[in-house]
mmCIF file of C-alpha atoms and ligand atoms in Angstrom:
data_model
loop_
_atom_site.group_PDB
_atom_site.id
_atom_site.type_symbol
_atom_site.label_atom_id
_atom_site.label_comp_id
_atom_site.label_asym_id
_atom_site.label_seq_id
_atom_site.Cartn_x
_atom_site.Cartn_y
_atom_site.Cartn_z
ATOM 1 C CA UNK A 14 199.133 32.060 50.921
ATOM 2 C CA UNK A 15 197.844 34.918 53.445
ATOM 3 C CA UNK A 16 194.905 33.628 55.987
ATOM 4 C CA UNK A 17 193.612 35.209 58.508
ATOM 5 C CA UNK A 18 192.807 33.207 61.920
ATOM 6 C CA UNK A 19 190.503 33.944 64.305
ATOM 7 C CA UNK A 20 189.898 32.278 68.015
ATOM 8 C CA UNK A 21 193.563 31.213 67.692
ATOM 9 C CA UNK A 22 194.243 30.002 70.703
ATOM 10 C CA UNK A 23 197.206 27.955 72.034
ATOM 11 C CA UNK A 24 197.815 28.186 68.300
ATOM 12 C CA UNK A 25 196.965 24.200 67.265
ATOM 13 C CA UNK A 26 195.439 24.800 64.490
ATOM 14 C CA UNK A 27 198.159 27.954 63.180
ATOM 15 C CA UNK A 28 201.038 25.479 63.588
ATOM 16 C CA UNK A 29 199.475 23.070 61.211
ATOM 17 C CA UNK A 30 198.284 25.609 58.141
ATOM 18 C CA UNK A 31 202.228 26.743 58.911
ATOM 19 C CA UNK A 32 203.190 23.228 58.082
ATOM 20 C CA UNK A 33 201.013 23.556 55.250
ATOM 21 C CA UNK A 34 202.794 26.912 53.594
ATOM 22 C CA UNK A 35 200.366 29.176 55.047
ATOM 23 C CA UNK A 36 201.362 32.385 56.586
ATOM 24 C CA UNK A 37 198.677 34.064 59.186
ATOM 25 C CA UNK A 38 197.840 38.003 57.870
ATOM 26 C CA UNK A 39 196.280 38.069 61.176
ATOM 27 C CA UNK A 40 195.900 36.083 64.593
ATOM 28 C CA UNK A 41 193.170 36.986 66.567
ATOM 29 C CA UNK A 42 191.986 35.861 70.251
ATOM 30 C CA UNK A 43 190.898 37.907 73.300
ATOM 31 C CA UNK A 44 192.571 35.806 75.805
ATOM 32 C CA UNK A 45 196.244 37.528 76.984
ATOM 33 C CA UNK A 46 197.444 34.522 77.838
ATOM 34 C CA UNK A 47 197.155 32.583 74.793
ATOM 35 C CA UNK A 48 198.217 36.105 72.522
ATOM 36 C CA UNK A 49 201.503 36.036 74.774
ATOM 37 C CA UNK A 50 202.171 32.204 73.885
ATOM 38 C CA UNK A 51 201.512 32.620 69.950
ATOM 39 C CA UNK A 52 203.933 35.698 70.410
ATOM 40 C CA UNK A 53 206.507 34.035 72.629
ATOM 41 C CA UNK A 54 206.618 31.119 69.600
ATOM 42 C CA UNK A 55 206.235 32.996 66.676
ATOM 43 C CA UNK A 56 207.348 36.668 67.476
ATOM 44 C CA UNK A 57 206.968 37.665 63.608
ATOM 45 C CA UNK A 58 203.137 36.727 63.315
ATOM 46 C CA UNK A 59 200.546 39.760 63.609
ATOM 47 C CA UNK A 60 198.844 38.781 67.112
ATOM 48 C CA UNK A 61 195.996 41.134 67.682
ATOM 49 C CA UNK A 62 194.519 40.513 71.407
ATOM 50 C CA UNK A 63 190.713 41.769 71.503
ATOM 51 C CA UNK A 64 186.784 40.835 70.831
ATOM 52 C CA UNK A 65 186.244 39.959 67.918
ATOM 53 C CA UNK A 66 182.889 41.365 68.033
ATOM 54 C CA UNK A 67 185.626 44.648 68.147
ATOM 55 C CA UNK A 68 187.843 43.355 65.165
ATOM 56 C CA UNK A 69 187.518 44.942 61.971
ATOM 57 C CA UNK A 70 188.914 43.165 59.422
ATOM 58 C CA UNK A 71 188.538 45.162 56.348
ATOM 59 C CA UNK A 72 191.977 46.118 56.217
ATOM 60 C CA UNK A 73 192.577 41.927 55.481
ATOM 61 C CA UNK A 74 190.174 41.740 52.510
ATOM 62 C CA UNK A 75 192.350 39.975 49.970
ATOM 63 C CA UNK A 76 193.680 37.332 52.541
ATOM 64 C CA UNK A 77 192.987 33.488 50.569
ATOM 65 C CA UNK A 78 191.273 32.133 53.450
ATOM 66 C CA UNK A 79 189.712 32.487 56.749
ATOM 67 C CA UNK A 80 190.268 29.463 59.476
ATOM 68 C CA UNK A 81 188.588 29.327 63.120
ATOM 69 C CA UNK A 82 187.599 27.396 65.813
ATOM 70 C CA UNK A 83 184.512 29.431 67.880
ATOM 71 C CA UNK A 84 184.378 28.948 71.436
ATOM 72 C CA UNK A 85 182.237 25.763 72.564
ATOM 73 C CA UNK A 86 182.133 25.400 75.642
ATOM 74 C CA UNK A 87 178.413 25.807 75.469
ATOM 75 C CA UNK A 88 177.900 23.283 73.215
ATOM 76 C CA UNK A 89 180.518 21.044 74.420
ATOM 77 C CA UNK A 90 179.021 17.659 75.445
ATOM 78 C CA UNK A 91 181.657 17.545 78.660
ATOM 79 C CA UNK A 92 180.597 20.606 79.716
ATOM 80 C CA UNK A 93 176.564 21.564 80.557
ATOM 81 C CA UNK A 94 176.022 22.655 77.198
ATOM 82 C CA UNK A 95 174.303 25.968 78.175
ATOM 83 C CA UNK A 96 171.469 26.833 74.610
ATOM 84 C CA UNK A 97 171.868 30.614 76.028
ATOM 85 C CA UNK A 98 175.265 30.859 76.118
ATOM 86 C CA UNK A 99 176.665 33.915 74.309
ATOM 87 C CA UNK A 100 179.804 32.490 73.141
ATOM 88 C CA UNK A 101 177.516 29.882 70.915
ATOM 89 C CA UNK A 102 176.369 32.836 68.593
ATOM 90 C CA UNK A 103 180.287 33.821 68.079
ATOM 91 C CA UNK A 104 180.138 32.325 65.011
ATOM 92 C CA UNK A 105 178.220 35.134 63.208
ATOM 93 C CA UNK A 106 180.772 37.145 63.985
ATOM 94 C CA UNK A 107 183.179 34.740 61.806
ATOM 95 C CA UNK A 108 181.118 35.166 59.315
ATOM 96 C CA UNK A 109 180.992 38.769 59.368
ATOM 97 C CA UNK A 110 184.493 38.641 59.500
ATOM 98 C CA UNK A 111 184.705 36.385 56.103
ATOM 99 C CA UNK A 112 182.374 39.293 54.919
ATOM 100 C CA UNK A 113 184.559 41.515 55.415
ATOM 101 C CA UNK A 114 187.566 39.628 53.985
ATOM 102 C CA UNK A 115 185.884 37.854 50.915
ATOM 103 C CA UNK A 116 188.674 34.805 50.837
ATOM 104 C CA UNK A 117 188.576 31.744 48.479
ATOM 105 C CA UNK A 118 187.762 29.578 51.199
ATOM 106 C CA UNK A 119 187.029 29.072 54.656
ATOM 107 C CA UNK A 120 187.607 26.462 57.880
ATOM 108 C CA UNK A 121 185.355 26.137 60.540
ATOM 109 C CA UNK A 122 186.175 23.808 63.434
ATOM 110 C CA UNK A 123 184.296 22.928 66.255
ATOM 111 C CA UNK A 124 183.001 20.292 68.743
ATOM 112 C CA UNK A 125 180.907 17.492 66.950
ATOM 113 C CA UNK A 126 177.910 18.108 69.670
ATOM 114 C CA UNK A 127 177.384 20.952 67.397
ATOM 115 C CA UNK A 128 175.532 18.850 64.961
ATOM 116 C CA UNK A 129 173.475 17.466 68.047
ATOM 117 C CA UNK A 130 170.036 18.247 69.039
ATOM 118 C CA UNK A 131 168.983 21.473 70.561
ATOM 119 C CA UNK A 132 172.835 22.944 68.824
ATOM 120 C CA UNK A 133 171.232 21.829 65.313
ATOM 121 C CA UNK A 134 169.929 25.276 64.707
ATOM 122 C CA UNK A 135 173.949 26.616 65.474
ATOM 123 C CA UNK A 136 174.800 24.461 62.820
ATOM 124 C CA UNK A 137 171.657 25.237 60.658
ATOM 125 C CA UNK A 138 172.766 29.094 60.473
ATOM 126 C CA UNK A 139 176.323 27.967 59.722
ATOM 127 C CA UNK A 140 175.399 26.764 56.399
ATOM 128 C CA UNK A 141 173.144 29.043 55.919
ATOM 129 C CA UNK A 142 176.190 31.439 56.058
ATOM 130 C CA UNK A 143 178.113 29.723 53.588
ATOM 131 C CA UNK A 144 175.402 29.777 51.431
ATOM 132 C CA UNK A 145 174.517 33.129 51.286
ATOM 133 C CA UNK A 146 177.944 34.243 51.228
ATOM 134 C CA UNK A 147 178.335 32.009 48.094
ATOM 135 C CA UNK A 148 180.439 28.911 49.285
ATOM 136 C CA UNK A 149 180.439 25.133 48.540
ATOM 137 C CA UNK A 150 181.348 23.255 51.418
ATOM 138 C CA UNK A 151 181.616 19.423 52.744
ATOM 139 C CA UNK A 152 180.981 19.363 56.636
ATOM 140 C CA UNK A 153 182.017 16.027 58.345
ATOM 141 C CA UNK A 154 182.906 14.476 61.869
ATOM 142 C CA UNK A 155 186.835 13.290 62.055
ATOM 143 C CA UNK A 156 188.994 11.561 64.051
ATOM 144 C CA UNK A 157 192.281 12.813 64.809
ATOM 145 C CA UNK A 158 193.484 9.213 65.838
ATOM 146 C CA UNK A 159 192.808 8.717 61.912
ATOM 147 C CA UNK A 160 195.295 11.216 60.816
ATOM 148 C CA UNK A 161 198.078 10.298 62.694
ATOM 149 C CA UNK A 162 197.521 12.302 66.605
ATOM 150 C CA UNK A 163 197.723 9.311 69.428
ATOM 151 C CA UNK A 164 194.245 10.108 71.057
ATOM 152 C CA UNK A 165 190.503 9.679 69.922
ATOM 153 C CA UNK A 166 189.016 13.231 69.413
ATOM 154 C CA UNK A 167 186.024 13.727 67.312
ATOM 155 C CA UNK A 168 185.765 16.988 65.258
ATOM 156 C CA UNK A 169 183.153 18.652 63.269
ATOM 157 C CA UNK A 170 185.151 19.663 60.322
ATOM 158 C CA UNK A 171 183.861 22.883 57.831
ATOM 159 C CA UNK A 172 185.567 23.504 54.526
ATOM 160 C CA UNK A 173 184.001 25.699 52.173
ATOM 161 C CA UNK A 174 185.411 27.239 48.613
ATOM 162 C CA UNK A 175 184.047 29.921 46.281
ATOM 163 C CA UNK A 176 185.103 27.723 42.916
ATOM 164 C CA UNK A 177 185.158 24.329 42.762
ATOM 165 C CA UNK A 178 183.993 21.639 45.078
ATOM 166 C CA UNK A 179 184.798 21.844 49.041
ATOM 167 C CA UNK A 180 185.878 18.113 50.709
ATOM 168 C CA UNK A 181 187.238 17.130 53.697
ATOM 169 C CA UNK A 182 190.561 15.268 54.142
ATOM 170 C CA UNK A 183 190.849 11.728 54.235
ATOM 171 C CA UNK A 184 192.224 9.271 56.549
ATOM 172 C CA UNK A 185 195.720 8.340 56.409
ATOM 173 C CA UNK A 186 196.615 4.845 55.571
ATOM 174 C CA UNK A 187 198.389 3.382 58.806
ATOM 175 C CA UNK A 188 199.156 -0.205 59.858
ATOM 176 C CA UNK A 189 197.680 0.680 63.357
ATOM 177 C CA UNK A 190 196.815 3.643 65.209
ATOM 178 C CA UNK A 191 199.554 5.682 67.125
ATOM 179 C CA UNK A 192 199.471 5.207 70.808
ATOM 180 C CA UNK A 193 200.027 6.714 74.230
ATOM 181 C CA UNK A 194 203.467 5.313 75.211
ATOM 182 C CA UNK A 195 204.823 5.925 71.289
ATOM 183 C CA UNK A 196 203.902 9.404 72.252
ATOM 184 C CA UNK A 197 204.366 10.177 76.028
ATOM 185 C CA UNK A 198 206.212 7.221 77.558
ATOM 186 C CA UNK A 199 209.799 9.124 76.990
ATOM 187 C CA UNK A 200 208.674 12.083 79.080
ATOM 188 C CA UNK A 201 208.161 9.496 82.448
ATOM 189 C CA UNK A 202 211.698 9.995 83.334
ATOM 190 C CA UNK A 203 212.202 13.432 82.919
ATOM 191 C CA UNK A 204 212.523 15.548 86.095
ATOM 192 C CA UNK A 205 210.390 18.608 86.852
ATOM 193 C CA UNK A 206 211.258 21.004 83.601
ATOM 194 C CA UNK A 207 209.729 24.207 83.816
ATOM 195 C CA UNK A 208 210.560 25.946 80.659
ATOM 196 C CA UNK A 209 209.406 22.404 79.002
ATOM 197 C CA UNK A 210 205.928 22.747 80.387
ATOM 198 C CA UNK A 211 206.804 19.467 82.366
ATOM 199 C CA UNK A 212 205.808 19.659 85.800
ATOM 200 C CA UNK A 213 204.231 17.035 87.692
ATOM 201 C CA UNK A 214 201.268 17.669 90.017
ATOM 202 C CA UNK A 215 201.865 16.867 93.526
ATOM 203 C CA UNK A 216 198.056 14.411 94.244
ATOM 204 C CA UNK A 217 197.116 13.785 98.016
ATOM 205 C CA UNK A 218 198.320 10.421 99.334
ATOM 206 C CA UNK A 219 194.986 9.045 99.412
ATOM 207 C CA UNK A 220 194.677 9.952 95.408
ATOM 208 C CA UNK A 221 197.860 8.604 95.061
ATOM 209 C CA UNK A 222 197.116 5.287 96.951
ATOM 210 C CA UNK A 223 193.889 5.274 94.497
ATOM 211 C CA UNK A 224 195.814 5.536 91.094
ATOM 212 C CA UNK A 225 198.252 3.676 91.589
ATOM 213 C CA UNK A 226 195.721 0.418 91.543
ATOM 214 C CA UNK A 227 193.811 1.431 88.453
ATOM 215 C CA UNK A 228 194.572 -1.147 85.678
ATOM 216 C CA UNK A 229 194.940 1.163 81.796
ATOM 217 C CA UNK A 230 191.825 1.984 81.056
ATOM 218 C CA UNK A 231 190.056 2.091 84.304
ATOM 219 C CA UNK A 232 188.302 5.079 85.856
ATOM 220 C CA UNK A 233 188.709 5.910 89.580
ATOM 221 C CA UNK A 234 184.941 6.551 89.766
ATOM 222 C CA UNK A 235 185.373 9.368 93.027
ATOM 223 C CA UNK A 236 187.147 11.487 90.172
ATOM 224 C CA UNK A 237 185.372 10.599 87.099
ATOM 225 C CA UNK A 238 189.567 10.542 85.980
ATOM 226 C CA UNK A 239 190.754 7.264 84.101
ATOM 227 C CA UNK A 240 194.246 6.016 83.645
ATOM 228 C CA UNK A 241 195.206 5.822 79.673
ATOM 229 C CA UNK A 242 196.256 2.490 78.450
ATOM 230 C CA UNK A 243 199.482 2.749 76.394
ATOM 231 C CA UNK A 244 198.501 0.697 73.749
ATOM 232 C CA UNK A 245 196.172 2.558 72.430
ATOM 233 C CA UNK A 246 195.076 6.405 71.226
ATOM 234 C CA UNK A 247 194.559 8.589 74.000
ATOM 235 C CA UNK A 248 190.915 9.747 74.831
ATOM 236 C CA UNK A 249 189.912 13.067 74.029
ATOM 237 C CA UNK A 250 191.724 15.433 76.582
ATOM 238 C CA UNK A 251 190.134 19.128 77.019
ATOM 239 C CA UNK A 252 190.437 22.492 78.454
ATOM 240 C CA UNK A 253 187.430 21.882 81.026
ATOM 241 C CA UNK A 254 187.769 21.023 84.549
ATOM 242 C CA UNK A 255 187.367 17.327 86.230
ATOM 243 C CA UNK A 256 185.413 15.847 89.364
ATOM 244 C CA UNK A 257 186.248 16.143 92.904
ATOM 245 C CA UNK A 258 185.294 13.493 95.194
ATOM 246 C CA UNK A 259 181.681 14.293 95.367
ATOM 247 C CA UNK A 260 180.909 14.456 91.788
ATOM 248 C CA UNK A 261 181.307 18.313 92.472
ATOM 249 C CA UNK A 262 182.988 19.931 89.529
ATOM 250 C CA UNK A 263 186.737 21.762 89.371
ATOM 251 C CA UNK A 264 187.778 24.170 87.448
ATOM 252 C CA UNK A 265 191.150 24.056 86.253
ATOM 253 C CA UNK A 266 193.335 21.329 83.872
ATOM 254 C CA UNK A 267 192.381 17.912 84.706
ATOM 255 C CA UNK A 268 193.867 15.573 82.141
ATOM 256 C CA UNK A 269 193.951 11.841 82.431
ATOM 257 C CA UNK A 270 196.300 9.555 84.456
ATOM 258 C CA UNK A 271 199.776 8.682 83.279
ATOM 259 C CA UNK A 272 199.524 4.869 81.834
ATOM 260 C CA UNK A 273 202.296 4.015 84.993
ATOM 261 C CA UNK A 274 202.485 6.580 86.860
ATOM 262 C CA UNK A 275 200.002 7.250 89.890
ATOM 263 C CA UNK A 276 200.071 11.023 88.597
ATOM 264 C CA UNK A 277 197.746 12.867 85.786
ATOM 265 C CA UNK A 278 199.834 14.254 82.359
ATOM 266 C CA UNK A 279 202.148 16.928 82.395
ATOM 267 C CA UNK A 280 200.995 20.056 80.012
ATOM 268 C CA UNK A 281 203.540 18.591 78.070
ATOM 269 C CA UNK A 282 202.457 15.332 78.080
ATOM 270 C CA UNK A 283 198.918 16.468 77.221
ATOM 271 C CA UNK A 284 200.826 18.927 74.141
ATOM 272 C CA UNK A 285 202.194 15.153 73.174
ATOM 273 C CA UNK A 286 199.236 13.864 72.683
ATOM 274 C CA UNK A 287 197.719 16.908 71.042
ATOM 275 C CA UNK A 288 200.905 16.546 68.748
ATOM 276 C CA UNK A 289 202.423 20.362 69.067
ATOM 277 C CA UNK A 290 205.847 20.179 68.605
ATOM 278 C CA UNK A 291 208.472 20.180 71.780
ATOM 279 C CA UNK A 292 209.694 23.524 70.699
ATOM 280 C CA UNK A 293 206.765 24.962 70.926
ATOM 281 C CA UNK A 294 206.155 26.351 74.768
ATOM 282 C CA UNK A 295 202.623 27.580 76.452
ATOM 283 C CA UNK A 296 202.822 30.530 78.548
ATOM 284 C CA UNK A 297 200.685 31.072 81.608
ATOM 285 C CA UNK A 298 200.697 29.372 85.079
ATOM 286 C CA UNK A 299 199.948 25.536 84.391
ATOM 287 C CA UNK A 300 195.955 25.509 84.578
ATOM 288 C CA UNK A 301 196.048 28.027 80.979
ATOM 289 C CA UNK A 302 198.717 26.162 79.409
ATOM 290 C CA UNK A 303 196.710 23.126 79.963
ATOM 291 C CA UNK A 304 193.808 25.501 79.002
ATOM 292 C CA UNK A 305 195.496 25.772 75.482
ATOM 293 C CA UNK A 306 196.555 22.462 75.301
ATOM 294 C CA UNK A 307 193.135 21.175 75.675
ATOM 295 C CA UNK A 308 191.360 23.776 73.174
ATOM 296 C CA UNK A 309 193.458 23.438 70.185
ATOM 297 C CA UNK A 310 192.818 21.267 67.221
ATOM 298 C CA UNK A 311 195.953 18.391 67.384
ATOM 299 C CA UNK A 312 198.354 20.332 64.930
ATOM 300 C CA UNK A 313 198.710 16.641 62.806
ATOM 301 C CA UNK A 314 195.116 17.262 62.112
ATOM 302 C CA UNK A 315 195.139 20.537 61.345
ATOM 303 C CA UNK A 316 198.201 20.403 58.737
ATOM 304 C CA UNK A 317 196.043 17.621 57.029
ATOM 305 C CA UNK A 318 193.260 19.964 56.343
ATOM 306 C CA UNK A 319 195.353 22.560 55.329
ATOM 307 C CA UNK A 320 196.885 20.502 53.166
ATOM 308 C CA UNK A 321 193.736 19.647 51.331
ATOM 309 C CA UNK A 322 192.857 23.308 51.820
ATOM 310 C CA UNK A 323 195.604 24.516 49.740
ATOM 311 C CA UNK A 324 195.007 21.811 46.954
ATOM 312 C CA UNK A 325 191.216 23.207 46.448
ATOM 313 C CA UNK A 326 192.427 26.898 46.209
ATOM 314 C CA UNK A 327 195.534 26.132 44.160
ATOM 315 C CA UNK A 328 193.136 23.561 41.758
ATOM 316 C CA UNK A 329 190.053 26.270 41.581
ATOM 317 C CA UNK A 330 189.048 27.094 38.154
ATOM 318 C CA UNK A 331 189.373 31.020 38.503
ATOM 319 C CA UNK A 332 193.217 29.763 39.949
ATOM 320 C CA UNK A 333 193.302 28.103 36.980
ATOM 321 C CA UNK A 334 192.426 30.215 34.752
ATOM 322 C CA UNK A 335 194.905 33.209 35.959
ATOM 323 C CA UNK A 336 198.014 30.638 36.015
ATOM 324 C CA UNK A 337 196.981 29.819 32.418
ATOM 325 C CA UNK A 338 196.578 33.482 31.227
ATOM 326 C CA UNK A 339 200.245 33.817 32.966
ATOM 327 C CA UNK A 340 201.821 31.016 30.972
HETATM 328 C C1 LIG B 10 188.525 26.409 70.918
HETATM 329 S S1 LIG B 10 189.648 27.686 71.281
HETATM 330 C C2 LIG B 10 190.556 27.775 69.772
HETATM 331 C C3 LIG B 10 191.747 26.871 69.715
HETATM 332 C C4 LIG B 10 192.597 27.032 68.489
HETATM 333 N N1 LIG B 10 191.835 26.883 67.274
HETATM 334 C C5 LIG B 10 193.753 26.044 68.474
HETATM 335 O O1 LIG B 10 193.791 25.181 67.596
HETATM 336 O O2 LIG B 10 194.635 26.130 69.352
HETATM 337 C C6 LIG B 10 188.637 29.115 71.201
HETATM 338 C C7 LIG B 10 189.381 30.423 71.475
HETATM 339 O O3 LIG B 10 188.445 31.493 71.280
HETATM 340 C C8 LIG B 10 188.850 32.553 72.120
HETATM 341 N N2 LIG B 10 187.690 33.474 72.277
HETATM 342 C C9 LIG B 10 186.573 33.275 73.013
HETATM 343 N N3 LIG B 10 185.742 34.321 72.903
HETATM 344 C C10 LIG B 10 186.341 35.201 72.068
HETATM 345 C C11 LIG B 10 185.977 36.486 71.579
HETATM 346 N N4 LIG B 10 184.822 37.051 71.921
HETATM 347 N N5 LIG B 10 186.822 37.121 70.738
HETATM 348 C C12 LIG B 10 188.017 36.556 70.393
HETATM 349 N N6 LIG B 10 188.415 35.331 70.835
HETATM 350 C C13 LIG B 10 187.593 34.669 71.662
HETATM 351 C C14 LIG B 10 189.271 31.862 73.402
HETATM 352 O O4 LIG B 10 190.144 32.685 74.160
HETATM 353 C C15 LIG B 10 189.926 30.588 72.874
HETATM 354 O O5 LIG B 10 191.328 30.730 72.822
#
């Protein structure tokens, strides 16, 4: 099944429709960086670097589905969560992209402060879209630490289908949640690796001296930066910048502190926890790779919706219906 994915990224939420026997007709972002690591990974897929409000997608009309994660860092609840930010009203342009494309059925993922307050309207328009354009859809919040990924991150899930009813993917059954040391606490040992996207940040003394008291769990409140506790789900780690000193704000990767070492994540560390395979490398100097990191959707999460994805376009009554004429 052909989809077409826009605001790919680091590629999170590719990887896991890939798991799921998709193939992308199209992968579309605007950032160089990110188009050079989908390319470096995959060097088969079609990776088209621009706007989208510049994409014309026409010559994808066919393609089963459309997937995408708009930018939201201006609704994002870490960030200031700017109402006049361009880059909230992307999403028309998704769905003049769908338009263009007419699929079976669509993803939308994005922050859940989209369904907050002054966003509501965002998220008003969005299923107005769907509407108009003739999809059913089920909208929900999930957790990734529900479907397997070892860190809490809260999602506002979109699936909509032209036949048939939309739903969301459910939880998997697990005996308990996975945690940060069955993920990361391999990687501790491992020298400086470069081409593994494992290199350690060299802190101040003083930051050092700092860290290295926090119990798991406890923020250094001079950083606003906590140290994970092993034994459970990581929390959410993003693409944003952290806290200097002063409360004054950084740009840059700023992921949380190793559970035992006085030192934040490796990119690699933070790709652990975001559950992207080892194999799969982030180009850029270390700030965009954590950049990418940060963005994606965890790929565990993403191959569970595409798995129920697939089910709702390969059970649709018109699917049906041309399966039975072919029998
Ligand atoms: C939240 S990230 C998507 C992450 C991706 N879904 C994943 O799972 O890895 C949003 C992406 O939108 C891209 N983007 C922002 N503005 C864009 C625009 N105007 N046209 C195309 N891509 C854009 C950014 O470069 C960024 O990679």
């Amino acid at each position: 099944m052909r989809y077409v994915s826009l605001f790919s990224g680091g590629g999170g939420l590719d990887l896991g429709f890939e798991r799921a026997g998709f193939e992308p007709a199209v992968c579309l972002d605007n950032d160089p960086v990110a188009c050079e690591t989908l390319r470096h990974n995959r060097p088969g897929w079609n990776v088209v670097c621009a706007d989208i409000r510049e994409f014309d997608a026409t010559k994808y009309a066919g393609a089963e589905l459309v997937v995408g994660g708009p930018p939201c860092q201006g609704f994002s609840t870490a960030g200031k969560g700017n109402p006049d930010d361009p880059r909230n009203f992307l999403w028309k342009e998704y769905f003049r992209v769908v338009n263009e494309v007419q699929p079976q059925a669509v993803v939308l993922e994005n922050v859940s402060a989209l369904s907050h307050k002054h966003n509501g309207d965002h998220l008003t328009g969005i299923m107005r879209a769907l509407e108009e354009q003739g999809f059913n859809f089920s909208l929900g919040v999930l957790n990734a630490a529900e479907f397997g990924v070892p860190q809490s991150r809260r999602r506002l899930i979109v699936v909509g289908v032209r036949d048939g009813l939309a739903k969301l993917p459910t939880p998997k059954p697990a005996q308990r949640l996975r945690n940060v040391n069955d993920a990361i606490l391999d990687l501790a040992s491992m020298p400086d690796t470069p081409s593994f996207n494992h290199v350690a940040n060299m802190h101040a003394d003083h930051v050092v001296k700092r860290w290295s008291l926090l119990e798991p769990g406890q923020t250094d409140p001079n950083y606003r930066r906590g140290r994970l506790d092993g034994n459970r789900p990581s929390v959410t780690i993003r693409a944003g910048g952290g806290y200097g000193p002063k409360g004054n704000h950084l740009g840059g990767f700023h992921p949380p502190i190793h559970p035992t070492l006085p030192r934040q994540l490796t990119v690699r560390e933070a790709a652990r926890l975001q559950t992207f395979p080892d194999s799969w490398f982030f180009c850029g100097p270390k700030t965009i790779q954590g950049r990418q990191v940060g963005n994606a959707v965890p790929v565990e999460l993403a191959a569970a919706i595409a798995d129920t994805v697939r089910g709702l376009i390969v059970d649709a009554p018109d699917a049906r219906a041309v399966g039975e004429a072919a029998s």
